Structures are given as C-alpha cells and as structure tokens.
Short mmCIF file of C-alpha atoms in Angstrom, two decimals:
data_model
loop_
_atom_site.label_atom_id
_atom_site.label_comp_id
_atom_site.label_asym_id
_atom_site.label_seq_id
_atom_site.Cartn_x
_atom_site.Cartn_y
_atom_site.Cartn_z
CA UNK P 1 53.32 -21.16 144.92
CA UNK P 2 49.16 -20.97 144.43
CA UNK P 3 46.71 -22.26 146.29
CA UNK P 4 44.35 -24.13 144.64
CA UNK P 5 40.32 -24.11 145.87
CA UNK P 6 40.02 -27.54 144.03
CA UNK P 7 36.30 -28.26 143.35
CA UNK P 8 36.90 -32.42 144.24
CA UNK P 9 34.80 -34.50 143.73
CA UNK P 10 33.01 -36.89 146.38
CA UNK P 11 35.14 -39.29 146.85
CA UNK P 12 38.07 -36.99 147.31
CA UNK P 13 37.02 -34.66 149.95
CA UNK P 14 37.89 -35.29 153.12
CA UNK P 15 38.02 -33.65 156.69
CA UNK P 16 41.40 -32.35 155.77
CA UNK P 17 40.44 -31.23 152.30
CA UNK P 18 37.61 -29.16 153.89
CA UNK P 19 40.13 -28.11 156.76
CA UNK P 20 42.70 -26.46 154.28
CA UNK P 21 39.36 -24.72 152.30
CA UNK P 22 38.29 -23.33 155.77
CA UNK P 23 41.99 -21.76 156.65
CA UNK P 24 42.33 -20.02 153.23
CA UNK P 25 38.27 -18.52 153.49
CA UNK P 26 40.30 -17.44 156.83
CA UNK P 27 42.53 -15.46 155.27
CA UNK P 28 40.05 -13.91 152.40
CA UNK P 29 37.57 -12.98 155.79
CA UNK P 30 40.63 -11.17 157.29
CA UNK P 31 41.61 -9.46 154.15
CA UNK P 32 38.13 -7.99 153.27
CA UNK P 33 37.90 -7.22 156.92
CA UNK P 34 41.14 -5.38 156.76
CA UNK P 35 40.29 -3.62 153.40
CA UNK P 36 36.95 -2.50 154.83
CA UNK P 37 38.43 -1.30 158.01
CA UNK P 38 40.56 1.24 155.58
CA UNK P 39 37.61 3.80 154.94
CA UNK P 40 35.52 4.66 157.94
CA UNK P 41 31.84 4.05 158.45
CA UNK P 42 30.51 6.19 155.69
CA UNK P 43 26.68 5.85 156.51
CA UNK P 44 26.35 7.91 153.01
CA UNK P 45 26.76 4.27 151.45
CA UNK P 46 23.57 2.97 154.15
CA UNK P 47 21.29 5.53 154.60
CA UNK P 48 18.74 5.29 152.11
CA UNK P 49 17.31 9.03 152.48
CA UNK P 50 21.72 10.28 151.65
CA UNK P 51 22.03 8.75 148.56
CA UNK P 52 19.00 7.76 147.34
CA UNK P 53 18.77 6.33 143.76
CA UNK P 54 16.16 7.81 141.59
CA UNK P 55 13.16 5.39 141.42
CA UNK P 56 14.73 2.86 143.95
CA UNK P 57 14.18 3.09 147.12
CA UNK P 58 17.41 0.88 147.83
CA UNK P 59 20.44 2.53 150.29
CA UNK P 60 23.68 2.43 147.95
CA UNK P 61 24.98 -0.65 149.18
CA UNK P 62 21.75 -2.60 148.31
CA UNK P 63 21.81 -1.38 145.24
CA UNK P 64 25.32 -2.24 144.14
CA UNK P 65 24.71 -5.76 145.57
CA UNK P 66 21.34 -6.30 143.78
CA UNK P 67 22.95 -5.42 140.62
CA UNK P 68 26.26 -7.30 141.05
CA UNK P 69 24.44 -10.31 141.95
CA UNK P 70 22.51 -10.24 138.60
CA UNK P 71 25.99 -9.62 136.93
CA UNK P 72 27.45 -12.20 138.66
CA UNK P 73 24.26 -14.83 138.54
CA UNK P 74 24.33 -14.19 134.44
CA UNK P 75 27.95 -15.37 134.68
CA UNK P 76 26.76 -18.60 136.56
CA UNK P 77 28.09 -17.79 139.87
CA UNK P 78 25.69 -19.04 141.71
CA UNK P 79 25.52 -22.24 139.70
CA UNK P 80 28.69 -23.16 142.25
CA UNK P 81 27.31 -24.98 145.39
CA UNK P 82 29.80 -22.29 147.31
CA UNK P 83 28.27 -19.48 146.39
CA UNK P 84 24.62 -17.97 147.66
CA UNK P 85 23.32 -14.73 146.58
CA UNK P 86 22.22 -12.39 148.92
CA UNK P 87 19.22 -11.21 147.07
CA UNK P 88 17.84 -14.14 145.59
CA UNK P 89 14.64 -13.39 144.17
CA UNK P 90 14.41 -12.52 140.76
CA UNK P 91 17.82 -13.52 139.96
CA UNK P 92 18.21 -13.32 135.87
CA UNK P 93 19.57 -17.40 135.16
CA UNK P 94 22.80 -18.15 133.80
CA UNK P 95 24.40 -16.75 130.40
CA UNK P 96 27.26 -19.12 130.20
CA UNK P 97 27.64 -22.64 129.52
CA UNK P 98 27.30 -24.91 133.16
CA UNK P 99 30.13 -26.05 134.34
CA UNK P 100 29.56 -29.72 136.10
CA UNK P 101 30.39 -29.43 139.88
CA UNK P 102 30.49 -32.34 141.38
CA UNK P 103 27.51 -33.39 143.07
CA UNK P 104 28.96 -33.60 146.81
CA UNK P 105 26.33 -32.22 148.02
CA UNK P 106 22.24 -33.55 149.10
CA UNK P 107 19.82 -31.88 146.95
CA UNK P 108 17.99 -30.40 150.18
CA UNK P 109 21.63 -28.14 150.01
CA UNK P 110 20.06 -25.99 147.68
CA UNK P 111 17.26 -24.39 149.89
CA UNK P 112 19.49 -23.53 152.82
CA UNK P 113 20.77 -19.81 152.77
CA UNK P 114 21.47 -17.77 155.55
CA UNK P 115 22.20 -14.34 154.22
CA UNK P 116 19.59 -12.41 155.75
CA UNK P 117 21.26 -13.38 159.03
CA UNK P 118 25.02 -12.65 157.67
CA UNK P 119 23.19 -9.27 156.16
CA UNK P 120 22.00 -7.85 159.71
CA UNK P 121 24.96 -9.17 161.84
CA UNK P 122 27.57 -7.76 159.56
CA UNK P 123 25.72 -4.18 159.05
CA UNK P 124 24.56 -3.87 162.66
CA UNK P 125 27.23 -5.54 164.73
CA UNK P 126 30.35 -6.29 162.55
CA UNK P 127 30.72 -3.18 160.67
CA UNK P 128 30.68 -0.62 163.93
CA UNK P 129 33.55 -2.89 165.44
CA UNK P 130 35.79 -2.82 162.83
CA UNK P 131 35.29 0.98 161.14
CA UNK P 132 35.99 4.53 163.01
CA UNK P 133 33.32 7.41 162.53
CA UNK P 134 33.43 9.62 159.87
CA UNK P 135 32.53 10.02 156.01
CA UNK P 136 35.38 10.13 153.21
CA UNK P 137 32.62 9.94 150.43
CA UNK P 138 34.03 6.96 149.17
CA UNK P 139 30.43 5.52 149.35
CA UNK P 140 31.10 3.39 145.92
CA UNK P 141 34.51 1.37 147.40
CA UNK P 142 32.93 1.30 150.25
CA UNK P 143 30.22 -0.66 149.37
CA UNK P 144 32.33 -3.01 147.38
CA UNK P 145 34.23 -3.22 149.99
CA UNK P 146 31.21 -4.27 151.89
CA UNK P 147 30.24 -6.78 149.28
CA UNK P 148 33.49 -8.30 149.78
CA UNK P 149 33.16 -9.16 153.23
CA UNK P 150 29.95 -10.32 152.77
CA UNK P 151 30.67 -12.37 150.20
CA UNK P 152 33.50 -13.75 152.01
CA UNK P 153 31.65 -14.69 155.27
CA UNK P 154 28.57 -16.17 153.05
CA UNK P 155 31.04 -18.61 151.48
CA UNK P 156 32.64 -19.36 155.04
CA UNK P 157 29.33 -19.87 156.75
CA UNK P 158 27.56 -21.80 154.24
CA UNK P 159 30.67 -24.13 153.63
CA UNK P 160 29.02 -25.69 156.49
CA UNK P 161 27.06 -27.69 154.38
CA UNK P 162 30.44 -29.25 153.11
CA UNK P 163 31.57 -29.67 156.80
CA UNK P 164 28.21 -31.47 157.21
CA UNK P 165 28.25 -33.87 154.27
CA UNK P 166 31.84 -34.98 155.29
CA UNK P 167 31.05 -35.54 159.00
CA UNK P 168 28.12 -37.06 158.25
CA UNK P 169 29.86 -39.57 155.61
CA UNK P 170 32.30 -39.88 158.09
CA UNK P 171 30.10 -41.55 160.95
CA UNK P 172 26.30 -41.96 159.26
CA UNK P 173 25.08 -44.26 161.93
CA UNK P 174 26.64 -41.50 164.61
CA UNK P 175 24.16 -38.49 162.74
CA UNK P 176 21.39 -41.08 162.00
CA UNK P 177 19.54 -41.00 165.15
CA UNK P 178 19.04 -37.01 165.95
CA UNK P 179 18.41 -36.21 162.69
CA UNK P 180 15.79 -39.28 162.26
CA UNK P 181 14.43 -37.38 165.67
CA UNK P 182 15.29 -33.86 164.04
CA UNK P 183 17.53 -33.26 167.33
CA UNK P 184 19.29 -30.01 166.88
CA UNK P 185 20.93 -29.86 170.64
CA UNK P 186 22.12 -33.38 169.29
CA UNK P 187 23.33 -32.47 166.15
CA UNK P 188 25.28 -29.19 167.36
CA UNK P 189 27.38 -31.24 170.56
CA UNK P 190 28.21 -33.40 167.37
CA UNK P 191 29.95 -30.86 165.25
CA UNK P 192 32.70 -29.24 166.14
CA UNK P 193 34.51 -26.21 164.38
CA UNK P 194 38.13 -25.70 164.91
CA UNK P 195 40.22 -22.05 164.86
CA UNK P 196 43.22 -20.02 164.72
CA UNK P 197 41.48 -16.75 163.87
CA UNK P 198 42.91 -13.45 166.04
CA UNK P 199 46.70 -15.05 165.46
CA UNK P 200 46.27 -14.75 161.96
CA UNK P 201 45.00 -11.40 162.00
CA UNK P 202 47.89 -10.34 164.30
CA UNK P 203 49.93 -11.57 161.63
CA UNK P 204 48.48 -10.06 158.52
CA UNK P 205 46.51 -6.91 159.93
CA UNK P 206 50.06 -5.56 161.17
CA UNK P 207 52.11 -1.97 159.39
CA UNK P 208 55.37 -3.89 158.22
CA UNK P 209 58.19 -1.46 158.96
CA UNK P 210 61.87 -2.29 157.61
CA UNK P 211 62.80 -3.42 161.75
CA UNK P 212 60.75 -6.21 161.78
CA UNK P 213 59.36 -5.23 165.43
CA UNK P 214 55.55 -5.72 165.45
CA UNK P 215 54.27 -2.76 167.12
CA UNK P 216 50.42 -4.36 168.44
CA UNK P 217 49.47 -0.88 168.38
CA UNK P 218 49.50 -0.08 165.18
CA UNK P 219 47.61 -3.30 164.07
CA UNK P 220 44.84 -2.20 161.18
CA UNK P 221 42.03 -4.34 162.68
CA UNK P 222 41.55 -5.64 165.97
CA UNK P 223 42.31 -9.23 166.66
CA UNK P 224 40.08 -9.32 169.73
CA UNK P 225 37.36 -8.10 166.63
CA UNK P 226 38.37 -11.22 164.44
CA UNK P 227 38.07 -14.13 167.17
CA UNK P 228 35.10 -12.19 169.01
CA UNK P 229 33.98 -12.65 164.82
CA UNK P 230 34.26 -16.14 164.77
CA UNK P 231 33.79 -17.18 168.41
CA UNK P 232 29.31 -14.89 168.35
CA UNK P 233 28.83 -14.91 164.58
CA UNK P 234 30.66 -17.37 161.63
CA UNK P 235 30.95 -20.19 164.10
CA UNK P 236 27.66 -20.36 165.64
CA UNK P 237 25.91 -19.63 162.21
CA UNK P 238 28.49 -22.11 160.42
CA UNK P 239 27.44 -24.68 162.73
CA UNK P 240 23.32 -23.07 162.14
CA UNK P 241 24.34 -24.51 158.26
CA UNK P 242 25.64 -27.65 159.24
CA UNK P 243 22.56 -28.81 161.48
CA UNK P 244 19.98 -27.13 159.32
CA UNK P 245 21.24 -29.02 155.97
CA UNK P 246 21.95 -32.64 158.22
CA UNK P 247 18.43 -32.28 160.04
CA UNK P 248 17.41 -32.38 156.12
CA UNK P 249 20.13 -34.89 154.68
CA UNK P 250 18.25 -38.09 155.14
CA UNK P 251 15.13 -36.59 153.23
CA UNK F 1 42.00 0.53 165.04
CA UNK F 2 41.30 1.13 161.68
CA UNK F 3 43.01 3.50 159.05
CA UNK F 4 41.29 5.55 157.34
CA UNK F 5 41.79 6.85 153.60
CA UNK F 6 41.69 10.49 153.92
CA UNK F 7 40.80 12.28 151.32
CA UNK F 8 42.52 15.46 152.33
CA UNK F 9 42.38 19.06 150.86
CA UNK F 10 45.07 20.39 149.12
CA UNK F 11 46.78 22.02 152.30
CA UNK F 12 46.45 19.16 153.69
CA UNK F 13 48.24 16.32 151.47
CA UNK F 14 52.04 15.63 151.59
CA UNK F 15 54.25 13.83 150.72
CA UNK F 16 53.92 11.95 153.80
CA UNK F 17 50.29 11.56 153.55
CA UNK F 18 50.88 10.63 149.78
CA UNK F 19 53.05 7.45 151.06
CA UNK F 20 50.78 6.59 153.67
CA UNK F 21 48.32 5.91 151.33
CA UNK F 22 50.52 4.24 148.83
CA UNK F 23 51.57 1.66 151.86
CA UNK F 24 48.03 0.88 152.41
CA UNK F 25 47.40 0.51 148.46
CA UNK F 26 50.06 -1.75 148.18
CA UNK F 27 48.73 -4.25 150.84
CA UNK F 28 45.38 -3.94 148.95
CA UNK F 29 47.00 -5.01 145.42
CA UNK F 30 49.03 -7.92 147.30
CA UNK F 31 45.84 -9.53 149.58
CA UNK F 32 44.57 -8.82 145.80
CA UNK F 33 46.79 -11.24 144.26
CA UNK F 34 46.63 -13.41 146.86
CA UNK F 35 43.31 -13.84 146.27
CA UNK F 36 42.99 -14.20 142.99
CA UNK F 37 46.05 -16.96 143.56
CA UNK F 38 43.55 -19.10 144.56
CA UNK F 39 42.22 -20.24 141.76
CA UNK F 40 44.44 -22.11 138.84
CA UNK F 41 44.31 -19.90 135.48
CA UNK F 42 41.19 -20.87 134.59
CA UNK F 43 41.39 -19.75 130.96
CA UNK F 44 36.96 -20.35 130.57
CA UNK F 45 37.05 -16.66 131.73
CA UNK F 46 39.01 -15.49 129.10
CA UNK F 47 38.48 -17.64 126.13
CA UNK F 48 35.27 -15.78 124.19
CA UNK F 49 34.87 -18.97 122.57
CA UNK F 50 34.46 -20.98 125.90
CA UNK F 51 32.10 -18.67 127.73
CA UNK F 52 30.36 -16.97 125.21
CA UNK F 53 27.87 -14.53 126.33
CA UNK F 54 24.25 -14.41 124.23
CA UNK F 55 24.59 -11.73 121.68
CA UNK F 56 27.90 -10.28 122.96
CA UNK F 57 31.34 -10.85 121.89
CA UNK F 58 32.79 -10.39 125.26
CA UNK F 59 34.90 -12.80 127.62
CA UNK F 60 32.87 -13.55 130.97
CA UNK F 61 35.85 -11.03 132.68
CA UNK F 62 35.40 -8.42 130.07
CA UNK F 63 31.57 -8.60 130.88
CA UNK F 64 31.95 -8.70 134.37
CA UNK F 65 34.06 -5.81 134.27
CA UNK F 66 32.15 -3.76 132.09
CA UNK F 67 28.90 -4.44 134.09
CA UNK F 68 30.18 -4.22 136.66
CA UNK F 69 31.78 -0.84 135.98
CA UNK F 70 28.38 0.64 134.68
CA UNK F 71 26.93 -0.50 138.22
CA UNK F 72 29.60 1.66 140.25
CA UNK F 73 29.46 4.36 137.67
CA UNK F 74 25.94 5.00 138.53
CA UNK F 75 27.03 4.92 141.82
CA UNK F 76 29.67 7.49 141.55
CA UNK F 77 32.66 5.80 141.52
CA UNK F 78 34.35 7.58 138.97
CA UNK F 79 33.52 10.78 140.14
CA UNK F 80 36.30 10.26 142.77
CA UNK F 81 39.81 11.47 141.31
CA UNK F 82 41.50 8.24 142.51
CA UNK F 83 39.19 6.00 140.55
CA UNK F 84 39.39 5.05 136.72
CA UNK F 85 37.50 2.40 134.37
CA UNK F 86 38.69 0.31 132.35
CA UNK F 87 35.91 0.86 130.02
CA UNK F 88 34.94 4.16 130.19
CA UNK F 89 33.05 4.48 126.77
CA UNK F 90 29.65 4.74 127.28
CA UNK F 91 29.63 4.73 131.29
CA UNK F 92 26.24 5.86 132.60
CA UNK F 93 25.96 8.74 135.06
CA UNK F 94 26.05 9.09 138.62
CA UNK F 95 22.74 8.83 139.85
CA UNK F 96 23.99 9.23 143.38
CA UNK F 97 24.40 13.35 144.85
CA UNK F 98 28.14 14.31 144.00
CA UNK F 99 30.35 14.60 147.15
CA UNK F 100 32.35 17.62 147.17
CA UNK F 101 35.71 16.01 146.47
CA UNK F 102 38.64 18.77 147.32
CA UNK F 103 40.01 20.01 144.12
CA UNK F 104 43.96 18.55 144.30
CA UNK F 105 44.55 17.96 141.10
CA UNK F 106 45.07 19.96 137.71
CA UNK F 107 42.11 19.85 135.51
CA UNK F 108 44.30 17.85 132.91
CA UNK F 109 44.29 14.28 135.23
CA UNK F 110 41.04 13.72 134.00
CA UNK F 111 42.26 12.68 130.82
CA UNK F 112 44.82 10.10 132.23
CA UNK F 113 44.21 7.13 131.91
CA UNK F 114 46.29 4.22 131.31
CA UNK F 115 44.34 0.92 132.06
CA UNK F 116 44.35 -0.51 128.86
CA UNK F 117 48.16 -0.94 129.30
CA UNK F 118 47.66 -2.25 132.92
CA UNK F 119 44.81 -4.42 131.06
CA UNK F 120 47.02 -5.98 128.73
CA UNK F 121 50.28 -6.25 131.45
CA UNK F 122 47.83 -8.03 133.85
CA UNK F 123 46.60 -10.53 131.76
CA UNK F 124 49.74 -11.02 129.72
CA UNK F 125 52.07 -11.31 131.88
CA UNK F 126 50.87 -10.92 135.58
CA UNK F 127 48.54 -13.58 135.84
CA UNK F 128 50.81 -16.34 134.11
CA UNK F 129 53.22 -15.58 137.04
CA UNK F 130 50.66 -15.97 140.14
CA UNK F 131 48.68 -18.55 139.15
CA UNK F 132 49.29 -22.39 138.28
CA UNK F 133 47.61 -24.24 135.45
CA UNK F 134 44.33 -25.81 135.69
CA UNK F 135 40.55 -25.25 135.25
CA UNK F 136 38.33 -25.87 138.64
CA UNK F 137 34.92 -23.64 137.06
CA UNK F 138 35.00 -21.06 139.11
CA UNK F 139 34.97 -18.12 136.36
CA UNK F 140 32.76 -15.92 137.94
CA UNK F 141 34.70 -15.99 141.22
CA UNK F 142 37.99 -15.66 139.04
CA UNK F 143 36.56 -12.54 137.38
CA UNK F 144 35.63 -11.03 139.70
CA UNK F 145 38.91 -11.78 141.67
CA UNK F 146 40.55 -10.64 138.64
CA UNK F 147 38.59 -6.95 138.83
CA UNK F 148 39.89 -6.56 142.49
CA UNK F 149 43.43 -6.69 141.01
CA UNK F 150 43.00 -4.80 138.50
CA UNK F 151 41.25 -1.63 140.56
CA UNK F 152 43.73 -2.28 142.95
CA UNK F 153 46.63 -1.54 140.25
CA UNK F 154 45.00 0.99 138.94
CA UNK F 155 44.10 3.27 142.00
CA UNK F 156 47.86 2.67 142.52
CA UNK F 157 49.15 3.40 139.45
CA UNK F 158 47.08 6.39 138.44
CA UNK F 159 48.21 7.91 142.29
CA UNK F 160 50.64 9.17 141.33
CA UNK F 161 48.83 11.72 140.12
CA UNK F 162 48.72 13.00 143.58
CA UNK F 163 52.42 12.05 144.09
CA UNK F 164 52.94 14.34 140.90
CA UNK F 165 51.33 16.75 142.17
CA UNK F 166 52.59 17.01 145.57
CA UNK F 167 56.43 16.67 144.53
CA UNK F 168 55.17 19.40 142.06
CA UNK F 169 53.82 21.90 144.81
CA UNK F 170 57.26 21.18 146.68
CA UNK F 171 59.75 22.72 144.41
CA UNK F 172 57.62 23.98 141.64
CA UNK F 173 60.75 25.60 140.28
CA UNK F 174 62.66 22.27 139.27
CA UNK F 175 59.88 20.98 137.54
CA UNK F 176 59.07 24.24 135.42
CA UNK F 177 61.81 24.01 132.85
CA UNK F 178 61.37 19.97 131.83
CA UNK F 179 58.02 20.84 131.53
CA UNK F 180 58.31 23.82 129.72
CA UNK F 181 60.57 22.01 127.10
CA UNK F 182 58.59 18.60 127.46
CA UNK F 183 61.59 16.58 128.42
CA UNK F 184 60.34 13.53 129.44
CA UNK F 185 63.54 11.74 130.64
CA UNK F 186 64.11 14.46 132.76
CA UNK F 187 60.87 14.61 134.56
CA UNK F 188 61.79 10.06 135.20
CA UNK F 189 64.83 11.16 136.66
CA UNK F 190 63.54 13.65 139.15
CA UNK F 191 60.71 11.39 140.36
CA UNK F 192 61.51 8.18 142.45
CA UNK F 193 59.33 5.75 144.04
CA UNK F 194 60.18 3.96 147.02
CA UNK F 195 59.33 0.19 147.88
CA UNK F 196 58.99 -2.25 150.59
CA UNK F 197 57.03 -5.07 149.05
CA UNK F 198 59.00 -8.00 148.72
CA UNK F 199 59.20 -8.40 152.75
CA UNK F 200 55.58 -7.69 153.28
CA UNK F 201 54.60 -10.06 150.83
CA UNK F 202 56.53 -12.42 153.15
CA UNK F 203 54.58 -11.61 155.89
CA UNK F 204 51.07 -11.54 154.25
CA UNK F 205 51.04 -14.92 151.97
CA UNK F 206 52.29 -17.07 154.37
CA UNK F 207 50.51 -20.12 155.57
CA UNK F 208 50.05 -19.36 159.49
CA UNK F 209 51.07 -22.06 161.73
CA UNK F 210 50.63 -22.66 165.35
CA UNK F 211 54.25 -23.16 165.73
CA UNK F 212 54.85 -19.13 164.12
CA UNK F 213 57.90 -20.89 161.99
CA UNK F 214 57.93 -19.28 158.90
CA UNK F 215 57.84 -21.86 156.12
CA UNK F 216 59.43 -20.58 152.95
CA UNK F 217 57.99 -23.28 151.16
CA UNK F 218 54.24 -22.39 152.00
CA UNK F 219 54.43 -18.70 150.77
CA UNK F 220 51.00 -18.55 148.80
CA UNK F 221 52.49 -16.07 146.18
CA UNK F 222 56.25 -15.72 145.71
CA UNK F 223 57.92 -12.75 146.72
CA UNK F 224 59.88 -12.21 143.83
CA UNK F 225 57.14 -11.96 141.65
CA UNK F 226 55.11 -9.30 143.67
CA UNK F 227 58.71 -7.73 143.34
CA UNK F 228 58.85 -7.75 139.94
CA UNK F 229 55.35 -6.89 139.42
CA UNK F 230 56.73 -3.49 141.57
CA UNK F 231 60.07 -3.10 139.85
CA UNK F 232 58.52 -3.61 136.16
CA UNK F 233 55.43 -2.75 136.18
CA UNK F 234 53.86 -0.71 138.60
CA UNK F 235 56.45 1.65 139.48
CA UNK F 236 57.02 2.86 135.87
CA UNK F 237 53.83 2.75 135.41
CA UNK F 238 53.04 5.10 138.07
CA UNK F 239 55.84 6.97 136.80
CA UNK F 240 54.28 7.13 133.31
CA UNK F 241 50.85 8.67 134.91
CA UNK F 242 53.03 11.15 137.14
CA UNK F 243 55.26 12.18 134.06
CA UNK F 244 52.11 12.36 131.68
CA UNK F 245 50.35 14.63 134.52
CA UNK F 246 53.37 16.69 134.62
CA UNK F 247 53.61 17.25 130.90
CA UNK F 248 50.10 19.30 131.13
CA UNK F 249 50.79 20.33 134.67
CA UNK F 250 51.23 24.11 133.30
CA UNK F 251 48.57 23.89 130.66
#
C-alpha cells in the first residue's frame, strides 16, 4: 500500500533502487507544482517593499524559509544526505539525537549544493509558467507552497549525487579517466537521466469528473510546463550534481 | 492553466464556488497523504522519549508544528478565515500589513476551532492506516509531511464554515428555528456533504506506467482508506464546524 523511501545502505542501492526514488520525487515535484499552481502569483509574498518584516529586510518568502530551515535544521533535517538547506549559513545544529545514515555517499558530497541556482530558476522562470496573475493575499500558503516545491526539486536535483555514486560504482574504470583529467564534456555524455514527466502530470494534474472522460483542457498545470521542467532545468542541473560531485569523487 | 483559490466577497460565494474549492482541497489532503505515505511510521517523531528536544517536553512533530506555526503566524497566516493552528496559545502577531480579507463569515467562526480532535484522529487512527511499519530516520521530513496533512484537514474541515454559511444565506428561514431552539440533530440532517474521493484517489496514487494499465496492486494509498478517512472523519467533522457555526449563527 506505502511506498517506502528506504535509506539502504551501500551495498543495497542499486540503479533500480535509485530509479524507483527518482519516479516517486516525480510525483512529490508534480504535486507541489500542482498545489502551487492553485493560488496565483501573489508578488505580495516576493516583493520585499509589500510586506516587509519589521527589522528584516527579507521578502516574505525568504523569511518563512530562513526560519523553517532553522526549525527544520534543529530537528536534524539536514543531517540526511537528501536534504540541503537553502540558506545555509548560520544554520542553528541539530537538537535531536543523529540518526546513522548510511555512509553511501564520498565525503566531498557534503560541499556540493546547488540551491542558489534552483532559488533563481524556480522564482524567475518556473513560477511565471505555472501561476496566472493576480493577488488572493494568501501570501503565507503561498510561500509554503513555494517552499514545497523548492524543497521538492532540491531533493530531486541533488539526488544526483546518489545517481553519481551508483554509476560510478557501477563502471569505476569507465569514470576514472575524465575525472582523473577533470573532463566535464566527458563526464556529462556519460550520464544519462531517464523520464516520463508530462504523462504523469496529464495523469495527476487532471479535474476527475464522475464520466471518466479526461477533458485536456481543464488540466490544473500544464504538461508541456512539467517536461519543458525537466527537459531546461532538473535534468541539466541534476546532471550539474552528478559531474560536479564525480569530478570530486576520487579526491 | 492554473486554478486559482478565490477568495470571493460575500456576493460573490456560492454554493458552487463553495464546492469548487472543496474539490481542489480534497486533492490537496490526498497528494497530502500520499506524501506523507512515503515514509514507514517512523514512531522517533512521536516518541518524546526518542527525540527529545533540549529543555522541552515536546515530540520533534509537536515542535515542528508549533515552530513552525509561530513562523506563519508572524506571517499572517491566521489572519485568513480559512486558516487555523493547532496551537494557537501564545501565537505571535502578524508582523506582515493585514490584507483586507472580505468579511463572509459571522463574527462567532473565530472561535471554532476543532484541531485538537483532528490532532488526535490523525495520529490515532489516520496514520496507522496509510503508513506501514518501520523506522528509515527521516523525522524531520515525516513531520513536516505530517503538518501538510494536517493543514490540509483542517482548511477542509473548518470550510465548512463557509459551506454553513452559504447554505445559511440560501434559505435563511429553515435554519432559523433549529437554531433558535439549538437542535443540533436537526441542523446534521439539513446539511449534506457530497463526495467523490474514492475514484480520484484511484487516479492520483497510482504508479504511472508507460503501458497506461492501471495496476490495482501499485495504488500508493488504498482507496478505501482515503474513503473512510471521508466517510468517518472528515465529513462529520466538517459537519461538526458547520453545525457549531450555525449554533451562534444568530448570536
């Protein structure tokens, strides 16, 4: 009945293991997508000079992410190789007891983050796509909502670095040579990233009326949005993870 | 493209608009539990003694929720009609400029609030039903996945507010007399809620395929129990908030 995102250990993930990860981060991409496509832009939530907060010169949406992150980073969150913070500087540590992940990973993992990329494509290309004008004042959800999606595509993208490991451990003496020459047109023709984006949102995007007949019109989000998505943005910066941590993984 | 949640005036809302909305909540609460499917129980995020915070006697979701809470509070979450804590003692102020929600409801919804019941029903009972045993250390992310569901539920549930209030403004005289005499039963039997959520679950949770054969088997939540979660649980406890807003609806 559930899914299970099963932390394995080294030995147990495999291609197919990190296949089945990348179709359910899929479907949480396509949800937040969906849920942030119901409010429309809202550029309350973005503008810092509409809702400015006293002594903070943050726009709304910063602000809410700043301070979940330090919720979230007390919690241990970002103790999980999975997870990266958007904001990472000044992050308060862990509160709660460390749970031991599985060290899948190379160490040089931990200094690869590409949120300030994820940041500026979702705000200034993603979010116009998906969202109608207009202003509901639901600047709080909306944010959240934001935070979701972001969230969601940071976990996609920098699962890369799991995609890496396993390709690498896959065929070493195949990555060996372009990374030993830190060859990054090399290292991209080697990796490959597989899809099956806009049919899913077709599927789950769609009104459900009691006929059964999917009407393409009234689809919530646009699949041409989703694959154009993965085809210019989690791809490319998926496969931006994978070379970046390999061109480090014999360190 | 993309729906929009309008917050209308108060000529504007109907009972048509009213369902609209509740269609698009009730995807929200299912991608919800979809998501939070993901992950096995993980009891760590609700044992106190597992997770202990420093100097707090919360569980890591109580003190994600209640951070997190204070974080949207100051943001202005809860000054939106459709939006209610789960821990509203002590909630810091908006520090955000109020938007000039339209005045829909009576005066008396602010004082309804029934999340501690949808608390105590999610955890309980919900969450034994979605989710599969096991512990893979992802607390934070089941938390937080865990507050998604439960705002979801609750902007449901406490909706019908609005549904109140709109089957109120369309035959103010039928409602009058229960209220008057504070009949209870016979404000249930004069509101209904309708339902389509055991197909769409169908539709949503399913693994996609390239083949497009739907696979009973591979439903990530099972139908029935997003149907029961409607049948036992929401629905009367939307009817609860509409029959408790009716009760003070002349006050």
């Amino acid at each position: 009945m559930a899914d299970i995102i099963k932390v394995a250990d080294s030995s147990e993930m495999t291609l197919e293991t990190v296949r089945d990860s990348l179709i359910r981060q899929e479907d949480t991409i396509i949800f937040s997508l969906i849920e942030r496509a119901k409010y429309p832009i809202n550029v309350g939530a973005y503008d810092k000079t509409k809702t400015a907060i006293p002594e903070c010169s943050d726009s709304l949406v910063e602000f809410i992410v700043k301070e979940t992150e330090a919720t979230h980073a007390k919690c241990g969150r970002y103790e999980n190789p999975e997870e990266h913070p958007f904001f990472p500087d000044g992050l308060p540590t862990s509160l709660v007891p460390a749970f031991n992940y599985p060290k899948i990973l190379h160490p040089v993992a931990g200094s690869i983050n590409v949120n300030s990329t994820i940041w500026e494509v979702y705000f200034t290309q993603l979010l116009p796509l998906i969202t109608v004008p207009g202003d509901d004042g639901n600047y709080a959800s909306t944010a959240v909502s934001d935070l979701a999606c972001l969230q969601a595509l940071s976990r996609r993208i920098h699962y890369g670095k799991f995609v890496a490991e396993v390709k690498f451990k896959d065929a070493p003496q195949e990555y060996e040579s372009p990374i030993r020459s830190q060859d990054r047109d090399a290292l991209m023709k080697l990796l490959r990233v597989k899809k099956r984006v806009a049919k899913k949102t077709m599927l789950f995007g769609q009104e459900v009326s009691l006929g059964d007949n999917y009407d393409e019109k009234k689809l919530k989000i646009d699949p041409a949005v989703v694959s154009r998505l993965y085809e210019e943005w989690v791809m490319p910066l998926t496969k931006l993870v994978e070379v970046e941590y390999l061109l480090r993984r014999l360190d």
